[in-house]
């Protein structure tokens, strides 16, 4: 009640916000302090009981509100900590953070130029630059920032279906033949999720075999397309992956593009994780062929370290997104406005309310330049190679697949001393599957570091180390190896 817009609320408001900023700045500094914990772990029931989180009828004092802020950050995971390796999105960029604060202060919506003039123009400029980097002449095409890679992939599926059968927009799935999509067995679950949401059905997503490195096998793709056509199904989309979630594999995009061209199928590239490599002259060859795609997902909130969320869908054909999604709502998209209506982007989005995600990326790009992003990405890939070289022949480690990683994903088993002499049989597998979860649990309880694990196919639980945090160093990689050994010696 004492804050603006209350009468004479300016001094109280300034004091309150200054206190909030002090709390945030302390948290930022702690995030980069290696002597602090990555996480102060408590089990859910403990955390629920330790504090009163319930909502009440009566207001709290501003002192209590500040305490709530401190408590929330006390138990938050420091995703910017140099030893946090758990997700594909890590790090804490100061310019990106400043941009996020500014975006929240401006508190506007992305649907029209009328209410978000600068932000709409920045989205236009940034998406064009990203399309240029994909390799489309002059950055031609269209695009949108969406609430994450899963939604971007769903947009691609939606637009591909509309391109082949525009009548589906009015008449629905009953009016068109049975559609099928193709993606690799290592692809992101969002391809199936999109098929479920759009009424295509998860059974209509055909998984293509991968080689031992996790790359889609083009000959299997062509075989399955022919098989589907013989059954009377209509292949409408192939989703290739540039940087798979677990192995960090890049599908052979040129061979896939040839097949898509041959059978007249929409080619989508899910580069949510690997798209950032387009910033690097040294590594962008891994996406050779991406310029032949009809659409591309690229998540700057992953490899480029932009604060969550920041995901772009890029579409090669201009106007298609608009035709697919527009509903001509006259209360938002009046046709007699006094400016160029092509800047009213809301009618090509599925959402009405859309957060300003572009400003973080745009401001970071201004601050770093393309060369700054390139250096950051090259460093992360160099750290992954450093880890691989350290453990590939080290006692107690076994790589999940042979050869240098293509991205920053390094997949390995830690073999405790008790299992090192055992022959490779079912009992050893059964014991090995329990090792990574126990080490991970101990990591979290000590709060020293975090790294992900999972099973895949016939492979039991292994560690999937990913590096996207520019704050990480060789010493942090050394620490991780020592910590895994310290926490797993007795297993």
Short mmCIF file of C-alpha atoms in Angstrom, two decimals:
data_model
loop_
_atom_site.label_atom_id
_atom_site.label_comp_id
_atom_site.label_asym_id
_atom_site.label_seq_id
_atom_site.Cartn_x
_atom_site.Cartn_y
_atom_site.Cartn_z
CA UNK A 1 0.00 0.00 0.00
CA UNK A 2 3.01 2.33 0.46
CA UNK A 3 4.44 1.84 -3.04
CA UNK A 4 3.67 3.75 -6.21
CA UNK A 5 1.06 4.58 -7.45
CA UNK A 6 0.18 5.57 -3.85
CA UNK A 7 0.40 9.30 -3.13
CA UNK A 8 3.92 10.20 -1.95
CA UNK A 9 5.03 6.62 -2.67
CA UNK A 10 8.17 7.58 -4.58
CA UNK A 11 10.67 7.44 -1.69
CA UNK A 12 9.32 4.13 -0.32
CA UNK A 13 9.28 2.63 -3.82
CA UNK A 14 12.86 3.69 -4.56
CA UNK A 15 14.03 2.32 -1.22
CA UNK A 16 12.18 -1.00 -1.73
CA UNK A 17 13.50 -1.49 -5.26
CA UNK A 18 17.02 -0.56 -4.14
CA UNK A 19 16.78 -3.33 -1.51
CA UNK A 20 15.56 -5.77 -4.16
CA UNK A 21 18.45 -4.82 -6.45
CA UNK A 22 20.89 -5.34 -3.55
CA UNK A 23 19.46 -8.86 -3.00
CA UNK A 24 19.78 -9.61 -6.73
CA UNK A 25 23.33 -8.27 -6.96
CA UNK A 26 24.45 -10.36 -3.97
CA UNK A 27 22.94 -13.42 -5.69
CA UNK A 28 24.72 -12.60 -8.96
CA UNK A 29 28.09 -12.29 -7.20
CA UNK A 30 27.50 -15.55 -5.28
CA UNK A 31 26.60 -17.32 -8.53
CA UNK A 32 30.18 -16.87 -9.76
CA UNK A 33 31.85 -17.69 -6.41
CA UNK A 34 33.14 -21.26 -6.62
CA UNK A 35 33.22 -21.51 -2.80
CA UNK A 36 29.41 -21.23 -2.70
CA UNK A 37 27.07 -24.14 -3.32
CA UNK A 38 25.39 -24.67 -6.67
CA UNK A 39 22.31 -25.76 -4.74
CA UNK A 40 21.18 -25.75 -1.11
CA UNK A 41 19.18 -28.94 -1.54
CA UNK A 42 16.11 -29.79 0.54
CA UNK A 43 13.51 -32.47 -0.17
CA UNK A 44 10.13 -31.03 -1.26
CA UNK A 45 8.30 -31.88 1.97
CA UNK A 46 11.11 -30.31 4.06
CA UNK A 47 11.02 -27.09 2.05
CA UNK A 48 7.23 -26.93 2.23
CA UNK A 49 7.29 -27.30 6.01
CA UNK A 50 10.28 -25.04 6.70
CA UNK A 51 8.55 -21.84 5.51
CA UNK A 52 5.00 -20.59 5.28
CA UNK A 53 4.43 -20.40 1.51
CA UNK A 54 0.63 -20.13 1.72
CA UNK A 55 -1.30 -17.15 0.35
CA UNK A 56 -3.27 -15.07 2.86
CA UNK A 57 -6.16 -12.59 2.79
CA UNK A 58 -4.16 -9.85 4.53
CA UNK A 59 -1.13 -8.13 2.99
CA UNK A 60 2.40 -8.63 4.25
CA UNK A 61 4.77 -5.79 5.12
CA UNK A 62 7.46 -4.78 2.64
CA UNK A 63 10.08 -6.20 5.04
CA UNK A 64 8.37 -9.57 4.81
CA UNK A 65 8.22 -9.28 1.02
CA UNK A 66 11.99 -8.66 0.92
CA UNK A 67 12.46 -11.72 3.15
CA UNK A 68 10.40 -13.74 0.63
CA UNK A 69 12.76 -12.57 -2.11
CA UNK A 70 15.84 -13.63 -0.11
CA UNK A 71 14.36 -17.01 0.78
CA UNK A 72 13.38 -17.77 -2.80
CA UNK A 73 16.90 -17.07 -4.07
CA UNK A 74 18.48 -18.95 -1.14
CA UNK A 75 16.97 -22.20 -2.42
CA UNK A 76 17.15 -21.41 -6.13
CA UNK A 77 19.68 -23.39 -8.16
CA UNK A 78 22.55 -21.14 -9.29
CA UNK A 79 22.31 -21.91 -12.99
CA UNK A 80 25.05 -19.33 -13.63
CA UNK A 81 27.50 -21.14 -11.30
CA UNK A 82 30.62 -22.28 -13.22
CA UNK A 83 30.05 -25.85 -11.91
CA UNK A 84 26.40 -26.19 -12.95
CA UNK A 85 26.36 -28.47 -16.01
CA UNK A 86 22.92 -30.03 -15.64
CA UNK A 87 20.92 -28.50 -18.51
CA UNK A 88 21.52 -27.30 -22.05
CA UNK A 89 20.78 -23.73 -20.87
CA UNK A 90 23.29 -22.46 -18.28
CA UNK A 91 25.23 -19.32 -17.47
CA UNK A 92 24.24 -15.83 -16.37
CA UNK A 93 24.88 -13.01 -18.81
CA UNK A 94 24.88 -9.52 -17.30
CA UNK A 95 23.70 -7.68 -20.42
CA UNK A 96 20.98 -10.28 -20.95
CA UNK A 97 19.93 -9.86 -17.33
CA UNK A 98 19.76 -6.07 -17.73
CA UNK A 99 17.65 -6.54 -20.85
CA UNK A 100 15.25 -8.82 -18.98
CA UNK A 101 14.81 -6.23 -16.23
CA UNK A 102 14.13 -3.54 -18.86
CA UNK A 103 11.62 -5.77 -20.68
CA UNK A 104 9.68 -6.36 -17.45
CA UNK A 105 9.66 -2.62 -16.70
CA UNK A 106 8.29 -1.86 -20.19
CA UNK A 107 5.72 -4.67 -19.70
CA UNK A 108 4.21 -4.73 -23.16
CA UNK A 109 2.93 -7.32 -25.59
CA UNK A 110 4.47 -8.29 -28.94
CA UNK A 111 1.31 -8.42 -31.05
CA UNK A 112 1.33 -4.95 -32.67
CA UNK A 113 3.72 -2.16 -33.58
CA UNK A 114 1.18 0.14 -31.96
CA UNK A 115 2.07 -1.06 -28.43
CA UNK A 116 5.62 -2.43 -28.89
CA UNK A 117 7.21 -0.26 -31.58
CA UNK A 118 10.91 -0.74 -30.78
CA UNK A 119 10.57 -4.39 -29.75
CA UNK A 120 8.69 -5.29 -32.96
CA UNK A 121 11.43 -3.66 -35.07
CA UNK A 122 14.17 -5.45 -33.09
CA UNK A 123 12.42 -8.78 -33.67
CA UNK A 124 12.25 -8.01 -37.40
CA UNK A 125 15.97 -7.11 -37.56
CA UNK A 126 17.15 -10.02 -35.37
CA UNK A 127 15.13 -12.72 -37.14
CA UNK A 128 16.37 -11.46 -40.52
CA UNK A 129 19.98 -11.67 -39.27
CA UNK A 130 19.39 -15.23 -37.98
CA UNK A 131 17.91 -16.26 -41.36
CA UNK A 132 20.99 -14.79 -43.08
CA UNK A 133 23.16 -16.98 -40.85
CA UNK A 134 21.08 -20.03 -41.78
CA UNK A 135 22.02 -19.19 -45.38
CA UNK A 136 18.77 -17.93 -46.92
CA UNK A 137 19.59 -15.18 -49.47
CA UNK A 138 19.38 -11.73 -47.91
CA UNK A 139 17.75 -13.20 -44.82
CA UNK A 140 14.51 -13.74 -46.75
CA UNK A 141 11.57 -15.52 -45.15
CA UNK A 142 9.70 -15.16 -41.90
CA UNK A 143 9.92 -16.17 -38.26
CA UNK A 144 8.80 -15.67 -34.72
CA UNK A 145 10.08 -15.98 -31.15
CA UNK A 146 8.10 -18.62 -29.29
CA UNK A 147 8.01 -19.94 -25.69
CA UNK A 148 10.65 -22.63 -26.33
CA UNK A 149 11.94 -25.20 -28.80
CA UNK A 150 8.98 -27.54 -28.32
CA UNK A 151 6.56 -24.81 -29.46
CA UNK A 152 8.88 -23.77 -32.32
CA UNK A 153 8.91 -27.39 -33.53
CA UNK A 154 5.12 -27.52 -33.28
CA UNK A 155 4.87 -24.32 -35.34
CA UNK A 156 6.97 -26.01 -38.05
CA UNK A 157 4.63 -29.01 -38.08
CA UNK A 158 1.58 -26.73 -38.21
CA UNK A 159 2.96 -24.70 -41.14
CA UNK A 160 4.15 -27.78 -43.06
CA UNK A 161 0.68 -29.31 -42.78
CA UNK A 162 -0.96 -26.04 -43.93
CA UNK A 163 1.44 -25.74 -46.90
CA UNK A 164 0.41 -29.20 -48.15
CA UNK A 165 -3.29 -29.03 -47.21
CA UNK A 166 -4.44 -25.41 -46.63
CA UNK A 167 -8.05 -26.63 -46.20
CA UNK A 168 -7.09 -28.19 -42.84
CA UNK A 169 -7.31 -24.74 -41.26
CA UNK A 170 -11.08 -24.51 -41.75
CA UNK A 171 -12.13 -28.13 -42.13
CA UNK A 172 -9.80 -29.93 -39.71
CA UNK A 173 -8.06 -33.30 -39.90
CA UNK A 174 -11.19 -35.12 -41.10
CA UNK A 175 -10.89 -33.36 -44.48
CA UNK A 176 -7.37 -34.55 -45.30
CA UNK A 177 -5.57 -37.90 -45.73
CA UNK A 178 -3.61 -39.65 -42.98
CA UNK A 179 -0.37 -37.69 -42.52
CA UNK A 180 2.96 -39.06 -41.31
CA UNK A 181 6.10 -37.27 -40.08
CA UNK A 182 9.62 -38.65 -39.77
CA UNK A 183 12.32 -37.93 -37.20
CA UNK A 184 15.28 -39.77 -35.72
CA UNK A 185 15.00 -42.13 -32.76
CA UNK A 186 17.32 -39.70 -30.89
CA UNK A 187 15.22 -36.63 -31.64
CA UNK A 188 13.51 -34.45 -29.05
CA UNK A 189 10.19 -35.68 -27.64
CA UNK A 190 8.54 -32.42 -28.77
CA UNK A 191 8.08 -33.80 -32.31
CA UNK A 192 5.70 -36.44 -30.95
CA UNK A 193 4.16 -33.94 -28.54
CA UNK A 194 3.44 -31.56 -31.43
CA UNK A 195 1.81 -34.38 -33.41
CA UNK A 196 -0.40 -35.17 -30.40
CA UNK A 197 -1.38 -31.51 -29.91
CA UNK A 198 -2.20 -30.97 -33.61
CA UNK A 199 -4.41 -34.07 -33.86
CA UNK A 200 -1.95 -35.86 -36.16
CA UNK A 201 -1.27 -38.44 -33.43
CA UNK A 202 1.96 -39.83 -32.00
CA UNK A 203 1.54 -43.06 -34.03
CA UNK A 204 1.96 -40.92 -37.14
CA UNK A 205 5.52 -39.95 -36.11
CA UNK A 206 7.86 -42.57 -37.58
CA UNK A 207 11.23 -42.88 -35.83
CA UNK A 208 14.22 -43.38 -38.13
CA UNK A 209 17.20 -45.47 -37.05
CA UNK A 210 20.45 -43.78 -36.01
CA UNK A 211 24.05 -44.88 -36.36
CA UNK A 212 26.25 -45.51 -33.31
CA UNK A 213 26.98 -41.76 -33.00
CA UNK A 214 23.26 -40.88 -32.90
CA UNK A 215 22.90 -39.50 -36.45
CA UNK A 216 19.85 -40.31 -38.58
CA UNK A 217 20.55 -42.93 -41.29
CA UNK A 218 19.30 -41.46 -44.62
CA UNK A 219 18.78 -44.87 -46.30
CA UNK A 220 16.43 -45.87 -43.46
CA UNK A 221 14.56 -42.55 -43.86
CA UNK A 222 13.98 -43.21 -47.58
CA UNK A 223 12.92 -46.82 -46.91
CA UNK A 224 10.35 -45.69 -44.30
CA UNK A 225 8.98 -42.94 -46.59
CA UNK A 226 8.37 -45.47 -49.36
CA UNK A 227 6.80 -47.88 -46.87
CA UNK A 228 4.41 -45.17 -45.63
CA UNK A 229 3.43 -44.19 -49.19
CA UNK A 230 2.70 -47.83 -50.06
CA UNK A 231 0.29 -47.94 -47.10
CA UNK A 232 -1.52 -44.90 -48.48
CA UNK A 233 -0.18 -42.42 -45.91
CA UNK A 234 1.01 -38.93 -46.92
CA UNK A 235 4.52 -37.99 -45.72
CA UNK A 236 4.41 -34.25 -44.95
CA UNK A 237 7.43 -33.46 -42.72
CA UNK A 238 10.91 -34.69 -41.92
CA UNK A 239 12.37 -33.21 -38.72
CA UNK A 240 16.16 -33.50 -38.77
CA UNK A 241 18.11 -32.68 -35.61
CA UNK A 242 21.15 -30.42 -35.42
CA UNK A 243 22.51 -31.25 -31.96
CA UNK A 244 20.55 -34.08 -30.31
CA UNK A 245 19.73 -33.69 -26.63
CA UNK A 246 21.78 -36.62 -25.33
CA UNK A 247 24.62 -37.34 -27.77
CA UNK A 248 24.82 -33.86 -29.34
CA UNK A 249 24.66 -35.49 -32.80
CA UNK A 250 24.10 -33.63 -36.07
CA UNK A 251 21.96 -35.43 -38.64
CA UNK A 252 23.38 -35.48 -42.23
CA UNK A 253 21.36 -32.52 -43.48
CA UNK A 254 22.50 -32.58 -47.14
CA UNK A 255 21.44 -36.22 -47.64
CA UNK A 256 18.15 -35.56 -45.82
CA UNK A 257 17.52 -32.45 -47.97
CA UNK A 258 18.03 -34.56 -51.12
CA UNK A 259 15.41 -37.07 -49.93
CA UNK A 260 12.94 -34.32 -48.96
CA UNK A 261 13.36 -32.72 -52.39
CA UNK A 262 12.89 -36.08 -54.15
CA UNK A 263 9.61 -36.84 -52.36
CA UNK A 264 8.40 -33.22 -52.01
CA UNK A 265 8.37 -33.27 -48.20
CA UNK A 266 8.82 -30.26 -45.88
CA UNK A 267 12.27 -30.33 -44.27
CA UNK A 268 12.49 -28.96 -40.74
CA UNK A 269 15.76 -28.71 -38.81
CA UNK A 270 15.50 -28.77 -35.03
CA UNK A 271 18.62 -26.77 -34.20
CA UNK A 272 17.38 -25.79 -30.72
CA UNK A 273 20.66 -27.03 -29.23
CA UNK A 274 23.05 -26.94 -32.19
CA UNK A 275 21.85 -23.78 -33.98
CA UNK A 276 24.25 -21.63 -32.00
CA UNK A 277 27.16 -23.24 -33.90
CA UNK A 278 26.13 -21.13 -36.91
CA UNK A 279 27.89 -18.30 -35.01
CA UNK A 280 31.21 -20.14 -35.20
CA UNK A 281 33.35 -20.21 -38.35
CA UNK A 282 35.17 -23.22 -36.91
CA UNK A 283 32.08 -25.35 -36.18
CA UNK A 284 29.24 -24.24 -38.48
CA UNK A 285 30.15 -26.92 -41.06
CA UNK A 286 28.29 -29.35 -38.79
CA UNK A 287 25.05 -27.72 -40.05
CA UNK A 288 25.99 -27.89 -43.75
CA UNK A 289 22.71 -28.27 -45.66
CA UNK A 290 20.61 -26.28 -43.17
CA UNK A 291 20.13 -23.61 -45.85
CA UNK A 292 18.01 -26.15 -47.77
CA UNK A 293 15.52 -26.52 -44.91
CA UNK A 294 11.99 -25.08 -45.11
CA UNK A 295 12.09 -24.20 -41.40
CA UNK A 296 14.61 -24.11 -38.57
CA UNK A 297 14.28 -24.03 -34.77
CA UNK A 298 17.12 -22.18 -33.00
CA UNK A 299 17.21 -21.54 -29.24
CA UNK A 300 19.59 -18.71 -28.28
CA UNK A 301 18.77 -19.52 -24.61
CA UNK A 302 20.87 -22.68 -24.94
CA UNK A 303 24.33 -22.50 -26.53
CA UNK A 304 24.36 -18.68 -26.72
CA UNK A 305 23.53 -18.19 -23.03
CA UNK A 306 20.60 -15.77 -23.51
CA UNK A 307 18.37 -15.75 -20.38
CA UNK A 308 15.33 -18.02 -20.65
CA UNK A 309 13.24 -17.98 -22.66
CA UNK A 310 14.47 -17.23 -26.17
CA UNK A 311 13.55 -19.61 -29.00
CA UNK A 312 13.13 -18.72 -32.66
CA UNK A 313 11.33 -20.49 -35.48
CA UNK A 314 12.65 -19.41 -38.87
CA UNK A 315 10.62 -20.11 -42.04
CA UNK A 316 12.04 -19.87 -45.56
CA UNK A 317 8.78 -18.91 -47.34
CA UNK A 318 7.50 -15.43 -46.54
CA UNK A 319 3.79 -15.01 -45.82
CA UNK A 320 3.13 -18.67 -45.05
CA UNK A 321 3.05 -18.22 -41.28
CA UNK A 322 0.56 -15.39 -41.62
CA UNK A 323 -1.76 -17.37 -43.92
CA UNK A 324 -1.58 -20.40 -41.65
CA UNK A 325 -2.37 -18.65 -38.37
CA UNK A 326 -4.19 -15.38 -39.03
CA UNK A 327 -7.72 -14.92 -37.69
CA UNK A 328 -8.24 -11.22 -38.65
CA UNK A 329 -9.34 -10.14 -35.15
CA UNK A 330 -10.56 -6.62 -35.93
CA UNK A 331 -10.19 -5.37 -32.35
CA UNK A 332 -6.39 -5.82 -32.59
CA UNK A 333 -5.48 -5.87 -36.26
CA UNK A 334 -7.52 -2.99 -37.68
CA UNK A 335 -6.82 -2.53 -41.38
CA UNK A 336 -7.08 1.29 -41.37
CA UNK A 337 -4.16 2.09 -39.05
CA UNK A 338 -1.84 4.95 -40.03
CA UNK A 339 1.37 2.85 -40.28
CA UNK A 340 2.66 -0.15 -42.29
CA UNK A 341 0.53 -3.08 -41.06
CA UNK A 342 3.20 -5.66 -41.92
CA UNK A 343 4.77 -4.79 -38.55
CA UNK A 344 1.70 -6.06 -36.68
CA UNK A 345 3.09 -9.55 -36.12
CA UNK A 346 0.51 -10.93 -33.71
CA UNK A 347 -1.74 -12.56 -36.30
CA UNK A 348 0.97 -14.95 -37.45
CA UNK A 349 1.48 -16.29 -33.92
CA UNK A 350 -0.55 -18.98 -32.17
CA UNK A 351 -0.45 -16.92 -28.99
CA UNK A 352 -2.24 -13.67 -28.51
CA UNK A 353 -0.26 -12.48 -25.48
CA UNK A 354 3.42 -12.86 -26.38
CA UNK A 355 6.37 -11.98 -24.15
CA UNK A 356 9.19 -9.78 -25.44
CA UNK A 357 11.92 -12.40 -25.85
CA UNK A 358 13.96 -10.64 -28.51
CA UNK A 359 15.42 -7.76 -26.48
CA UNK A 360 17.76 -9.98 -24.41
CA UNK A 361 19.24 -11.52 -27.54
CA UNK A 362 19.45 -8.24 -29.45
CA UNK A 363 21.16 -6.37 -26.59
CA UNK A 364 23.62 -9.23 -25.96
CA UNK A 365 24.42 -9.35 -29.69
CA UNK A 366 25.11 -5.60 -29.62
CA UNK A 367 27.35 -6.03 -26.57
CA UNK A 368 29.32 -9.05 -27.85
CA UNK A 369 29.07 -8.83 -31.60
CA UNK A 370 28.94 -12.04 -33.61
CA UNK A 371 32.65 -12.53 -32.81
CA UNK A 372 31.90 -12.48 -29.06
CA UNK A 373 29.28 -15.22 -29.41
CA UNK A 374 31.73 -17.13 -31.61
CA UNK A 375 34.49 -16.97 -28.97
CA UNK A 376 32.06 -18.05 -26.23
CA UNK A 377 30.82 -21.05 -28.25
CA UNK A 378 34.32 -22.09 -29.38
CA UNK A 379 35.46 -22.02 -25.75
CA UNK A 380 32.60 -24.31 -24.63
CA UNK A 381 33.40 -26.80 -27.41
CA UNK A 382 37.09 -26.69 -26.48
CA UNK A 383 36.19 -27.47 -22.83
CA UNK A 384 34.13 -30.48 -23.97
CA UNK A 385 37.11 -31.75 -25.95
CA UNK A 386 39.34 -31.19 -22.90
CA UNK A 387 36.99 -33.32 -20.75
CA UNK A 388 36.84 -36.04 -23.42
CA UNK A 389 40.63 -36.16 -23.71
CA UNK A 390 41.01 -36.35 -19.90
CA UNK A 391 38.64 -39.27 -19.36
CA UNK A 392 38.75 -41.33 -22.57
CA UNK A 393 41.70 -43.44 -21.31
CA UNK A 394 41.38 -42.71 -17.57
CA UNK A 395 40.86 -45.63 -15.21
CA UNK A 396 37.24 -45.84 -14.04
CA UNK A 397 35.73 -44.17 -17.11
CA UNK A 398 34.11 -45.66 -20.19
CA UNK A 399 32.82 -43.62 -23.12
CA UNK A 400 29.28 -44.30 -24.34
CA UNK A 401 30.37 -43.97 -27.98
CA UNK A 402 33.77 -43.84 -29.66
CA UNK A 403 35.32 -40.67 -30.97
CA UNK A 404 35.48 -36.98 -30.20
CA UNK A 405 32.11 -35.36 -29.39
CA UNK A 406 30.60 -33.19 -32.15
CA UNK A 407 28.97 -30.78 -29.71
CA UNK A 408 29.62 -30.13 -26.00
CA UNK A 409 27.81 -33.36 -24.98
CA UNK A 410 30.27 -35.82 -23.42
CA UNK A 411 28.59 -39.13 -22.53
CA UNK A 412 30.34 -41.57 -20.20
CA UNK A 413 30.00 -44.14 -17.44
CA UNK A 414 31.93 -43.86 -14.20
CA UNK A 415 32.92 -47.40 -13.19
CA UNK A 416 33.57 -47.64 -9.42
CA UNK A 417 36.52 -49.79 -8.27
CA UNK A 418 34.14 -52.61 -7.19
CA UNK A 419 32.95 -53.10 -10.79
CA UNK A 420 36.24 -52.69 -12.66
CA UNK A 421 37.26 -56.36 -12.54
CA UNK A 422 33.82 -57.75 -13.31
CA UNK A 423 33.01 -59.37 -16.64
CA UNK A 424 30.45 -57.54 -18.76
CA UNK A 425 27.27 -59.41 -17.86
CA UNK A 426 23.73 -58.71 -16.66
CA UNK A 427 24.72 -58.38 -13.00
CA UNK A 428 27.38 -55.79 -13.83
CA UNK A 429 24.83 -53.83 -15.93
CA UNK A 430 22.30 -54.00 -13.11
CA UNK A 431 24.86 -52.60 -10.65
CA UNK A 432 26.20 -50.00 -13.09
CA UNK A 433 22.71 -48.53 -13.72
CA UNK A 434 22.56 -47.51 -10.03
CA UNK A 435 25.92 -45.70 -9.99
CA UNK A 436 25.07 -42.41 -11.79
CA UNK A 437 21.82 -41.77 -9.84
CA UNK A 438 23.60 -42.23 -6.48
CA UNK A 439 26.50 -39.95 -7.47
CA UNK A 440 24.02 -37.34 -8.75
CA UNK A 441 22.02 -37.48 -5.49
CA UNK A 442 25.23 -37.00 -3.48
CA UNK A 443 26.28 -34.09 -5.73
CA UNK A 444 22.98 -32.35 -4.99
CA UNK A 445 23.12 -33.04 -1.24
CA UNK A 446 26.66 -31.65 -1.02
CA UNK A 447 25.68 -28.88 -3.44
CA UNK A 448 29.08 -28.88 -5.16
CA UNK A 449 28.15 -29.45 -8.81
CA UNK A 450 25.37 -30.83 -11.01
CA UNK A 451 25.54 -32.97 -14.15
CA UNK A 452 22.73 -34.88 -15.85
CA UNK A 453 22.38 -38.65 -16.35
CA UNK A 454 19.96 -40.91 -18.24
CA UNK A 455 19.61 -44.31 -19.91
CA UNK A 456 19.23 -44.51 -23.71
CA UNK A 457 18.01 -47.54 -25.65
CA UNK A 458 19.90 -50.59 -24.36
CA UNK A 459 22.47 -48.42 -22.54
CA UNK A 460 22.04 -48.17 -18.76
CA UNK A 461 22.31 -44.85 -16.87
CA UNK A 462 25.31 -42.78 -17.97
CA UNK A 463 26.41 -39.20 -17.34
CA UNK A 464 25.63 -36.65 -20.06
CA UNK A 465 27.92 -33.72 -19.47
CA UNK A 466 27.04 -30.54 -21.42
CA UNK A 467 28.86 -27.23 -21.41
CA UNK A 468 27.14 -23.99 -22.41
CA UNK A 469 28.31 -21.77 -19.53
CA UNK A 470 31.04 -19.33 -20.62
CA UNK A 471 32.12 -19.00 -16.96
CA UNK A 472 33.37 -22.62 -16.85
CA UNK A 473 37.13 -23.27 -17.00
CA UNK A 474 39.54 -26.22 -17.25
CA UNK A 475 39.72 -26.17 -13.45
CA UNK A 476 35.94 -26.68 -13.23
CA UNK A 477 36.21 -29.72 -15.52
CA UNK A 478 39.03 -31.08 -13.33
CA UNK A 479 36.88 -30.47 -10.25
CA UNK A 480 33.96 -32.38 -11.79
CA UNK A 481 36.14 -35.44 -12.52
CA UNK A 482 37.59 -35.41 -8.98
CA UNK A 483 34.12 -34.96 -7.48
CA UNK A 484 32.62 -37.89 -9.41
CA UNK A 485 35.50 -40.07 -8.19
CA UNK A 486 35.20 -38.83 -4.58
CA UNK A 487 31.43 -39.44 -4.49
CA UNK A 488 31.56 -42.81 -6.32
CA UNK A 489 34.63 -44.53 -4.86
CA UNK A 490 32.68 -46.63 -2.34
CA UNK A 491 29.87 -47.79 -4.66
#
